[in-house]
mmCIF file of C-alpha atoms in Angstrom:
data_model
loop_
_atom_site.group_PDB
_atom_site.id
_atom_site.type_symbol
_atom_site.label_atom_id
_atom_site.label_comp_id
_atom_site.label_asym_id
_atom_site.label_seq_id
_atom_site.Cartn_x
_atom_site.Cartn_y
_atom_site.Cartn_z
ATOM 1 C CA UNK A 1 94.417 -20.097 139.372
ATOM 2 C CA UNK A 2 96.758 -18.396 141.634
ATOM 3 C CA UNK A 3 95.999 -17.988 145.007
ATOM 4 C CA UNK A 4 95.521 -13.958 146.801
ATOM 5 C CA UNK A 5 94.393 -13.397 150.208
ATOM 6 C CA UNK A 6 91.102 -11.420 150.254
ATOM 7 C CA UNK A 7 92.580 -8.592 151.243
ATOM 8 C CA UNK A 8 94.925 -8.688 148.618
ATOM 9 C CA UNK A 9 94.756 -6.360 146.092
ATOM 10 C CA UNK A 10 95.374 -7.346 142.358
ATOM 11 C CA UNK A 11 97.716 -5.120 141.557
ATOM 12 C CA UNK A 12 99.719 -5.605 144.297
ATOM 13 C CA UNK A 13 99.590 -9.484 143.824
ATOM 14 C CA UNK A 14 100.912 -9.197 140.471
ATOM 15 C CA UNK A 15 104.023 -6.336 140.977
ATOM 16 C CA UNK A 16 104.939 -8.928 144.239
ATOM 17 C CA UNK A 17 105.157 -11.680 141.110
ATOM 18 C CA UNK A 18 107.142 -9.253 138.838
ATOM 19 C CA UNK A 19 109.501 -8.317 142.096
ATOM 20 C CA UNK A 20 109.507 -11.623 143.032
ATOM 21 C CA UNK A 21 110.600 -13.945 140.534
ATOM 22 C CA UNK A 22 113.155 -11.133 139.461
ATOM 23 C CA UNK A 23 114.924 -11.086 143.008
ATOM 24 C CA UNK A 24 114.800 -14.897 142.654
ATOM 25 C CA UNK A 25 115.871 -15.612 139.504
ATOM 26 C CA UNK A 26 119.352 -12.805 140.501
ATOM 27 C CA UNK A 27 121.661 -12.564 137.593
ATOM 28 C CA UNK A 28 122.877 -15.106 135.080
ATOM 29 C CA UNK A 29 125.752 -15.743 133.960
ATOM 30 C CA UNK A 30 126.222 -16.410 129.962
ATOM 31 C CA UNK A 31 127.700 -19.610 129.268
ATOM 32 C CA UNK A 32 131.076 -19.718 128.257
ATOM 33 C CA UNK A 33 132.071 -21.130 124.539
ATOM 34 C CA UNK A 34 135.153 -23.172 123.793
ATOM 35 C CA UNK A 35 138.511 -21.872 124.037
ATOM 36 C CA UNK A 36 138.178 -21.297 120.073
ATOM 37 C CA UNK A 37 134.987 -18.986 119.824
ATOM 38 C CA UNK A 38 135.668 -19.301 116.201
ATOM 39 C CA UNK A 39 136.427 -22.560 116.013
ATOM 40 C CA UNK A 40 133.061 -23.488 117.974
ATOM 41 C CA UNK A 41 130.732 -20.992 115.661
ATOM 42 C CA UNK A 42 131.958 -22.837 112.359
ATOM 43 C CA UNK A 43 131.191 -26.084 113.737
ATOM 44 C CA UNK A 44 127.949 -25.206 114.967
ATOM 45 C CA UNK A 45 127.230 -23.245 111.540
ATOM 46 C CA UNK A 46 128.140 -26.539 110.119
ATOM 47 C CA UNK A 47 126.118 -28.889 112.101
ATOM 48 C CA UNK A 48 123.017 -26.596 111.753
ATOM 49 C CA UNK A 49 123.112 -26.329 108.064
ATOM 50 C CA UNK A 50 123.555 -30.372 107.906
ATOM 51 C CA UNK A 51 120.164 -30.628 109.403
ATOM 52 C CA UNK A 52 118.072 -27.820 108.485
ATOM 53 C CA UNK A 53 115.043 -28.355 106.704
ATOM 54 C CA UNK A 54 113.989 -25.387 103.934
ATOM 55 C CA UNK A 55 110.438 -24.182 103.960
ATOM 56 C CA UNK A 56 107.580 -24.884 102.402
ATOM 57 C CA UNK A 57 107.860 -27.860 104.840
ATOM 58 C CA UNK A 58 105.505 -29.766 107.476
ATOM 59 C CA UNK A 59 107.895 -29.682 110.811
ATOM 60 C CA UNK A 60 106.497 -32.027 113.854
ATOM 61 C CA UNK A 61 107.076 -30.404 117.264
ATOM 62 C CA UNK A 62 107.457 -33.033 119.764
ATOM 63 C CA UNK A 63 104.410 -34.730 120.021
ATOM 64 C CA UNK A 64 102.157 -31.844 120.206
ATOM 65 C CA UNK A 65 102.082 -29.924 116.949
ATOM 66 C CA UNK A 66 102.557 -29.517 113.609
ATOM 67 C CA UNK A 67 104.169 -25.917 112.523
ATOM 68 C CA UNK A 68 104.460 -25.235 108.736
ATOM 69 C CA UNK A 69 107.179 -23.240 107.622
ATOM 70 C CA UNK A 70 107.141 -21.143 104.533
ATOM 71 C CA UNK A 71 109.220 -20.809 101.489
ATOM 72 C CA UNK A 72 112.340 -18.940 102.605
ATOM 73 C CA UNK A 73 112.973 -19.982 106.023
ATOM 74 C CA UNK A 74 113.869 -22.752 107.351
ATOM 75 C CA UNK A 75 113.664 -25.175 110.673
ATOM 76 C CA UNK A 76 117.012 -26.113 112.650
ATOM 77 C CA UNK A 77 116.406 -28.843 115.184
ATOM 78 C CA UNK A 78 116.710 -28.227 119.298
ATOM 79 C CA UNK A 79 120.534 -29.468 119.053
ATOM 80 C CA UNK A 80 121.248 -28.029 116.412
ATOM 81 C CA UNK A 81 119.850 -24.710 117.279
ATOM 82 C CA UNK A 82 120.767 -24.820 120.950
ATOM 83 C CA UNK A 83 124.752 -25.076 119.435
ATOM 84 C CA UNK A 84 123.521 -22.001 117.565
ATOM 85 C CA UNK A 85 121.584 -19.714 120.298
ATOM 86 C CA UNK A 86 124.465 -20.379 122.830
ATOM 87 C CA UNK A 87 127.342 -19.213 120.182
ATOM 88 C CA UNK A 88 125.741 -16.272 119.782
ATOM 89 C CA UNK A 89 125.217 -15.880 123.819
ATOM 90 C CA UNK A 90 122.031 -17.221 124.552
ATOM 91 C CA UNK A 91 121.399 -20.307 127.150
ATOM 92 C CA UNK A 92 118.576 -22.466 125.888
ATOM 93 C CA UNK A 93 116.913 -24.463 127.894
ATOM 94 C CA UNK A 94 115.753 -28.391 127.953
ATOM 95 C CA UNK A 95 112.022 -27.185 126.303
ATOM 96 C CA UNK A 96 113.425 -25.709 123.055
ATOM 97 C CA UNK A 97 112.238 -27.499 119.888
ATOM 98 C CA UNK A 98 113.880 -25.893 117.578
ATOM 99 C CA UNK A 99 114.673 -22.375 115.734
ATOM 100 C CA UNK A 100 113.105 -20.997 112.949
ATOM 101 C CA UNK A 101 115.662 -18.527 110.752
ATOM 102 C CA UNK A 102 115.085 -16.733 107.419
ATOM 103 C CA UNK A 103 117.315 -17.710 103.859
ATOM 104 C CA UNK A 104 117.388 -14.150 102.898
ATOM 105 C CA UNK A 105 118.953 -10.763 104.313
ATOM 106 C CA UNK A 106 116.595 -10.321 107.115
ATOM 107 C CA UNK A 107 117.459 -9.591 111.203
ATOM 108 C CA UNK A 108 115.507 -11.742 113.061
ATOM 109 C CA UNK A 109 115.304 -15.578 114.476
ATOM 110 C CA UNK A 110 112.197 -17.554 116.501
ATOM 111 C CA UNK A 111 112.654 -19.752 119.184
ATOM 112 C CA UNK A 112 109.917 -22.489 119.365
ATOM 113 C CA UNK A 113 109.010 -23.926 122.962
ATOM 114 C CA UNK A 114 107.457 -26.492 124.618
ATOM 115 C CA UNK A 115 106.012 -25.804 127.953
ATOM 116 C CA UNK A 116 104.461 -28.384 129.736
ATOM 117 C CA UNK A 117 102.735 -26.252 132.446
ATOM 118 C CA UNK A 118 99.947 -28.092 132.550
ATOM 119 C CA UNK A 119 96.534 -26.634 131.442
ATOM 120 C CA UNK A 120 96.658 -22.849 131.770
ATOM 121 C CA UNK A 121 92.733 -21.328 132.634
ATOM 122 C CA UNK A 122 92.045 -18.246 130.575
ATOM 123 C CA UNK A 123 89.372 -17.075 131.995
ATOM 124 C CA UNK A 124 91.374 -14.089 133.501
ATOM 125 C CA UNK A 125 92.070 -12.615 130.427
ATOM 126 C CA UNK A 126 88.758 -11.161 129.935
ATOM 127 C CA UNK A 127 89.386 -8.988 132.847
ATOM 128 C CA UNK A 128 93.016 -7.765 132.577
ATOM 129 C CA UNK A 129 93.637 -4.328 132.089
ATOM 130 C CA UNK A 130 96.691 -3.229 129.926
ATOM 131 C CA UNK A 131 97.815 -0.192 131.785
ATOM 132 C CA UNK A 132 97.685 -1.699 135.037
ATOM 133 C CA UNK A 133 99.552 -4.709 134.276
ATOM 134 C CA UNK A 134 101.961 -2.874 132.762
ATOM 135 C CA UNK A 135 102.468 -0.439 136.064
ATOM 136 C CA UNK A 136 102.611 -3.301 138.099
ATOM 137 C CA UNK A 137 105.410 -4.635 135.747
ATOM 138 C CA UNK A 138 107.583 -1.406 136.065
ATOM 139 C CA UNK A 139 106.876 -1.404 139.624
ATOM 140 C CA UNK A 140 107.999 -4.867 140.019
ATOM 141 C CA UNK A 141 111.148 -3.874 137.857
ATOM 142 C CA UNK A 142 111.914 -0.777 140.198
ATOM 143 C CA UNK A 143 112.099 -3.086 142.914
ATOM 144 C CA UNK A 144 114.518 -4.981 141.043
ATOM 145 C CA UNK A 145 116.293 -2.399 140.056
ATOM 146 C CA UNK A 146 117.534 -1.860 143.804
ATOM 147 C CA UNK A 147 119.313 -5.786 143.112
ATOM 148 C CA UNK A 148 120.713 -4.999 140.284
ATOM 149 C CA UNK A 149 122.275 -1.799 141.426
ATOM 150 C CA UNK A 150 123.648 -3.514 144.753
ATOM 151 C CA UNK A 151 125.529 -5.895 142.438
ATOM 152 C CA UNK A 152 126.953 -3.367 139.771
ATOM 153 C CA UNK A 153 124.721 -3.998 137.157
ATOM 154 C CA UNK A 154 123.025 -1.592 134.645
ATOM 155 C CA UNK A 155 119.150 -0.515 135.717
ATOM 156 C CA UNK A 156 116.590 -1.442 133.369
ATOM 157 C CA UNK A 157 113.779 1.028 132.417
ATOM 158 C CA UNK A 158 110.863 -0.195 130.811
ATOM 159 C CA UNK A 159 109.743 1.890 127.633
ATOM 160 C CA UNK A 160 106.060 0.272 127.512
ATOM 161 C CA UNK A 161 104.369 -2.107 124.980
ATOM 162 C CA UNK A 162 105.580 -3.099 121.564
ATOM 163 C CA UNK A 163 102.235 -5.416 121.507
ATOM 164 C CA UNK A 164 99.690 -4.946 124.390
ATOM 165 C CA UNK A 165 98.678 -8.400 125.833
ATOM 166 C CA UNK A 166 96.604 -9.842 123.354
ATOM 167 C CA UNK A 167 94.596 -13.059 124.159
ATOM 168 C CA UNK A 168 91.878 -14.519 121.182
ATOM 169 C CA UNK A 169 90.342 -17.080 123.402
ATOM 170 C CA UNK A 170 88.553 -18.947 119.812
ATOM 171 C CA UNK A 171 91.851 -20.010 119.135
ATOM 172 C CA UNK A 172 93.782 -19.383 122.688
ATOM 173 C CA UNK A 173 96.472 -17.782 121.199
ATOM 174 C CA UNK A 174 98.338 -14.931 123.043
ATOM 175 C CA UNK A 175 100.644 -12.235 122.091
ATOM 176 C CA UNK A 176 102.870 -9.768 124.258
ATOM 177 C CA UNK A 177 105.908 -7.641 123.828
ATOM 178 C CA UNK A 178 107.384 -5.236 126.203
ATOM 179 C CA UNK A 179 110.444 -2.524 125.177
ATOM 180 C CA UNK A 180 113.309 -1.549 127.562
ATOM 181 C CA UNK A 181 116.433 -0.233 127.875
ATOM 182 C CA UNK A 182 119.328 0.749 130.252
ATOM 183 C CA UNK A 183 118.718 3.628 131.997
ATOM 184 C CA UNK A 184 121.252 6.464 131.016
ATOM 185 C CA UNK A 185 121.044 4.836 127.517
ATOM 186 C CA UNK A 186 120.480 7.498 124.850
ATOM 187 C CA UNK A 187 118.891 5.535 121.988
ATOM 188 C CA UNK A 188 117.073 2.372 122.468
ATOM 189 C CA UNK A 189 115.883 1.870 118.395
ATOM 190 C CA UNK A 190 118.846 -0.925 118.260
ATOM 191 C CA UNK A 191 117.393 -2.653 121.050
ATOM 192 C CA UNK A 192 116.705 -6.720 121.072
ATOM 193 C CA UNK A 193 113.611 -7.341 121.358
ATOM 194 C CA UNK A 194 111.682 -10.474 122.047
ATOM 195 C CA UNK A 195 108.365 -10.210 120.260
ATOM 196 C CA UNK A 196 106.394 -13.408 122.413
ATOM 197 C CA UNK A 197 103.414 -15.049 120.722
ATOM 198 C CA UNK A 198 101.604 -18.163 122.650
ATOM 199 C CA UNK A 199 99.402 -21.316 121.475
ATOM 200 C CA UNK A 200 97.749 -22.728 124.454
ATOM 201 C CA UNK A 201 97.266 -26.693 124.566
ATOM 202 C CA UNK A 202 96.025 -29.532 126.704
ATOM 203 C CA UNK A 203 99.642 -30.062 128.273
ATOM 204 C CA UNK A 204 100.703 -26.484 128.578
ATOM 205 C CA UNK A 205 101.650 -23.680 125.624
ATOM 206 C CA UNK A 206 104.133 -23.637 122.725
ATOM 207 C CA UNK A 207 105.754 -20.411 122.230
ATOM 208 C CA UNK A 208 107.263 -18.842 119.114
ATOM 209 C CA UNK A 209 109.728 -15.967 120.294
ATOM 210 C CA UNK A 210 110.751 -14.043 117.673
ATOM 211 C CA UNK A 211 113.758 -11.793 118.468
ATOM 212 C CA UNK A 212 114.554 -9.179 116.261
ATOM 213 C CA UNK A 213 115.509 -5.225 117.293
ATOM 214 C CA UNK A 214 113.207 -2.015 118.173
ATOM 215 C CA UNK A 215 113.512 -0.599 114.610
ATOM 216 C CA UNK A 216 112.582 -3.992 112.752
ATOM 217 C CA UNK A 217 109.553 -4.858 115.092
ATOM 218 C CA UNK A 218 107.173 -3.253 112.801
ATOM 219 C CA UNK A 219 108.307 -4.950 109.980
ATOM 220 C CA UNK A 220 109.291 -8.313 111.476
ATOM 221 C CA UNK A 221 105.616 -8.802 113.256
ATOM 222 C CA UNK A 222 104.043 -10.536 110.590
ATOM 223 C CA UNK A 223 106.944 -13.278 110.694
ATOM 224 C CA UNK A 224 105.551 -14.224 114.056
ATOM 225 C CA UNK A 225 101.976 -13.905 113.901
ATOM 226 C CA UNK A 226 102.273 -16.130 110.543
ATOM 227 C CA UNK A 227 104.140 -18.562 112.117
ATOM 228 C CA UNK A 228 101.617 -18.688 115.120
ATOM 229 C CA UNK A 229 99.014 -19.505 112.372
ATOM 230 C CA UNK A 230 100.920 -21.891 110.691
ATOM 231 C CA UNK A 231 101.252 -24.085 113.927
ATOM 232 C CA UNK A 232 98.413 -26.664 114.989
ATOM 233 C CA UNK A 233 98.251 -28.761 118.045
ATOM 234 C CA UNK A 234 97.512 -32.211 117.308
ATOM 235 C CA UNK A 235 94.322 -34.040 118.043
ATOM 236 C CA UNK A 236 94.263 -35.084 121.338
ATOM 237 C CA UNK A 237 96.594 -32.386 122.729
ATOM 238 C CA UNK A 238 94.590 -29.049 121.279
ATOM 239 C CA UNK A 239 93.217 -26.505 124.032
ATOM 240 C CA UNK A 240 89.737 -28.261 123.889
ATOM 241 C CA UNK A 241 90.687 -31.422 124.664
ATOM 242 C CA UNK A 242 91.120 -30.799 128.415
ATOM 243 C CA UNK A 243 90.042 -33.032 130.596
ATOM 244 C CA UNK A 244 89.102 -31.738 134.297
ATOM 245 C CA UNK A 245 89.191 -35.300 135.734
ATOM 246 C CA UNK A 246 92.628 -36.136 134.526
ATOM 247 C CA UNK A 247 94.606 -33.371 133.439
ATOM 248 C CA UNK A 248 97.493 -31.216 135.191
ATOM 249 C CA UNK A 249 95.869 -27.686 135.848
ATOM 250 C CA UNK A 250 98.845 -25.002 135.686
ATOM 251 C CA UNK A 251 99.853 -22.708 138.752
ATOM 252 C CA UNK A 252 99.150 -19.849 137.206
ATOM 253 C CA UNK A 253 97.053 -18.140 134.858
ATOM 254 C CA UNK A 254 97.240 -15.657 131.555
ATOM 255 C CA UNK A 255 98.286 -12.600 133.688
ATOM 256 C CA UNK A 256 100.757 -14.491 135.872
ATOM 257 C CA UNK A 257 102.335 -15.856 132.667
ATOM 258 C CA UNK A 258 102.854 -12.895 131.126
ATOM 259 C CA UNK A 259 103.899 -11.080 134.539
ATOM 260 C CA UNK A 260 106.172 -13.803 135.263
ATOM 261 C CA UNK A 261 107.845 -14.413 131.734
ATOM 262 C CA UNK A 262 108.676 -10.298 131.846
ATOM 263 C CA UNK A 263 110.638 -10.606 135.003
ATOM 264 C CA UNK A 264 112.900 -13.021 134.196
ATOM 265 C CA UNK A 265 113.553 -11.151 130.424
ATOM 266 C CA UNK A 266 113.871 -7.990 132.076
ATOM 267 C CA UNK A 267 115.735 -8.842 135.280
ATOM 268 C CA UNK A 268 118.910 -10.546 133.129
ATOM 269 C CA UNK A 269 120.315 -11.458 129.580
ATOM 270 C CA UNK A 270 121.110 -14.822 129.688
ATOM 271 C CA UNK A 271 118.271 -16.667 131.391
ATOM 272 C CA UNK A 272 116.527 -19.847 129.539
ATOM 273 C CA UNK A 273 113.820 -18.266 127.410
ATOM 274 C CA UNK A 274 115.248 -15.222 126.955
ATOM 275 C CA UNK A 275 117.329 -14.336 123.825
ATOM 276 C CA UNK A 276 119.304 -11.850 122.862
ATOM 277 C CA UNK A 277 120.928 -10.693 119.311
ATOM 278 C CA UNK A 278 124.571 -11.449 119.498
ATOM 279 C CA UNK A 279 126.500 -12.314 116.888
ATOM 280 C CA UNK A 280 122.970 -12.677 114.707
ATOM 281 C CA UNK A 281 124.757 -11.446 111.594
ATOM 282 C CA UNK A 282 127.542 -13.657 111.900
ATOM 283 C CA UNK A 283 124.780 -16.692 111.950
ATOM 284 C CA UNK A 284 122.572 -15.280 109.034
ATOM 285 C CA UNK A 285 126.017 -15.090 106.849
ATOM 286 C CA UNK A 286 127.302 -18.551 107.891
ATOM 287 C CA UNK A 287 124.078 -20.268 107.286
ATOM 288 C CA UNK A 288 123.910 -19.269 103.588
ATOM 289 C CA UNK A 289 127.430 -20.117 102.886
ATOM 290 C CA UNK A 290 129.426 -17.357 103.669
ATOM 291 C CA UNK A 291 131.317 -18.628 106.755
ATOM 292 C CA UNK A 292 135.178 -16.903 104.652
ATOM 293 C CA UNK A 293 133.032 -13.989 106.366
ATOM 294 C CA UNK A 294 133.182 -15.250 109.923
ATOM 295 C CA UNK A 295 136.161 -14.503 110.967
ATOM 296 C CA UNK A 296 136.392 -11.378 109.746
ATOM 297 C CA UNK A 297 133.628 -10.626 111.897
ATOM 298 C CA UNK A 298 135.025 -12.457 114.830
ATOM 299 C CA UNK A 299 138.350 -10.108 114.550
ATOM 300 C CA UNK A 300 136.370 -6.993 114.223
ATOM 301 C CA UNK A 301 134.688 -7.844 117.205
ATOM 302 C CA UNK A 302 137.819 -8.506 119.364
ATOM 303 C CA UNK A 303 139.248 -4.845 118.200
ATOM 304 C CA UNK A 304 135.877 -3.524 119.622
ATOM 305 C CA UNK A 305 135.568 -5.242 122.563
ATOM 306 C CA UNK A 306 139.383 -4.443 123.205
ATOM 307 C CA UNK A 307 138.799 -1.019 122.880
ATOM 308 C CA UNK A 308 135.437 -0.877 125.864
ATOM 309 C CA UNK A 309 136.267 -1.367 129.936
ATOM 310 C CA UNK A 310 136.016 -4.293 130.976
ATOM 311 C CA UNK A 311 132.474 -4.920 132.994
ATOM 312 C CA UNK A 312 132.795 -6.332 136.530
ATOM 313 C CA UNK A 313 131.890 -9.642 137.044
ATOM 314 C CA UNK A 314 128.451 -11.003 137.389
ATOM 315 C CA UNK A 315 127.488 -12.934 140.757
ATOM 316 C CA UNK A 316 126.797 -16.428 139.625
ATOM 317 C CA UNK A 317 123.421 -17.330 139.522
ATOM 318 C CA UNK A 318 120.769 -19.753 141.547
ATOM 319 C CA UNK A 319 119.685 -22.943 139.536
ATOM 320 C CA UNK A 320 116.939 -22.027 137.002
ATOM 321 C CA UNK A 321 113.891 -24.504 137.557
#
């Protein structure tokens, strides 16, 4: 578990983790696509739909789990999606396994993870208060706030909880969502939101990040929480099958997790993990067939982004670990 001084205070602890690993973590910068944006999104529209695998299907994840994806959706491998996630501005990172997307007209896609953290103890979780972690988040964000200011870069207020921490420790399965927006911004209902959802194992957790906007959470929830269900760890790697005398015990705990995975989604756009909505339409048409549609979109999107100021440049940022 994580260490605190005895005269630390809990609360203060965790909005020093918030502060902490936002200051660290600075600002990202997005990864920049080929030359041909449009040229690069058809290939990797291509490549994905040469590989996908349409629900109902039994998809292996690594050598942990087994998820089981539904009739209309469907599973894109971790190159295949990582192509994907960083054409439409996202930076993946070396855990992903893979991306789960619907075959019909809905908003949303889910990022599946592989975390090997070691064991994560739960027993926290039975004494975490909502409310207070979620101060300690927006003070921990306020104290970012002051970096991102110093470097030109919007403020972030946090709204509060989409979905409350959430931790069923028969099954060790956690779920968490936190709103925000840019402060001055009038309307946050557009808003990307990553809806997070947790299955602890032996080695660490697998997470299934849906990322959908404010105004679909609501309707979008079930896709994750169905997913969540769908997944089972393998024998030999489930929660249960922890061994104290051998196995890697994680850093942190439930709280810290949670603390910690906030902070980096709320102190930038483009860290690993994190995943934004950009150019989500453009993959939802080009993965049923309709790439004649892409670059349409692409050229609609230039106009726009022709008509805005352009933003000052982002600081680069520190090696992620």
């Amino acid at each position: 578990m994580n260490a605190c001084a005895p005269s630390c205070k809990p609360g203060l602890w965790l909005s020093g983790v918030v502060a902490g690993l936002m200051l660290t973590a600075g600002v990202a910068v997005a990864q920049t696509l080929a030359a041909d944006p449009k040229a690069e999104a058809d290939a990797a529209f291509k490549a994905a739909r040469a590989v996908m695998t349409k629900g109902p299907a039994d998809i292996k994840l690594a050598d942990q789990a087994v998820l089981k994806i539904p009739e209309g959706q469907t599973f894109i491998p971790a190159q295949e999606a990582g192509r994907l996630l960083r054409v439409m501005g996202n930076r993946p990172g070396d855990d992903m396994l893979g991306m789960v997307m619907p075959l019909g007209d809905a908003e949303w896609f889910v990022v599946a993870r592989n975390v090997k953290a070691g064991y994560i103890k739960d027993d926290d979780a039975k004494d975490w208060k909502a409310n207070e972690l979620l101060a300690n988040i927006k003070e921990g964000t306020e104290e970012v706030n002051k970096e991102r200011r110093a470097r030109g870069i919007g403020e972030v207020n946090i709204i509060g909880w989409v979905q409350p921490p959430t931790y069923d420790p028969a099954t060790h399965r956690l779920l968490w969502s936190l709103s925000s927006k840019e402060k001055g911004a009038a309307d946050a209902s557009d808003a990307g939101i990553n809806y997070n959802t947790y299955a602890l194992g032996r080695e660490g957790y697998i997470s299934l990040n849906l990322v959908t906007s404010l105004k679909s959470i609501e309707r979008d929830k079930p896709v994750a929480t169905n997913l969540l269900a769908a997944l089972n760890f393998n024998e030999g790697k489930r929660y249960n099958d922890f061994n104290a005398s051998t196995d890697k015990v994680a850093e942190y705990g439930l709280a810290a997790l949670v603390a910690g995975v906030a902070a980096k989604k709320l102190g930038l756009l483009a860290m690993i993990g994190v995943f934004i909505l950009k150019f989500w339409k453009i993959a939802l048409l080009a993965l049923v067939g309709l790439g004649a549609l892409v670059p349409k979109i692409f050229k609609r999107k230039k106009v726009a982004e022709a008509s805005q100021p352009p933003a000052p440049p982002a600081p680069p940022a520190p090696p992620v670990a």
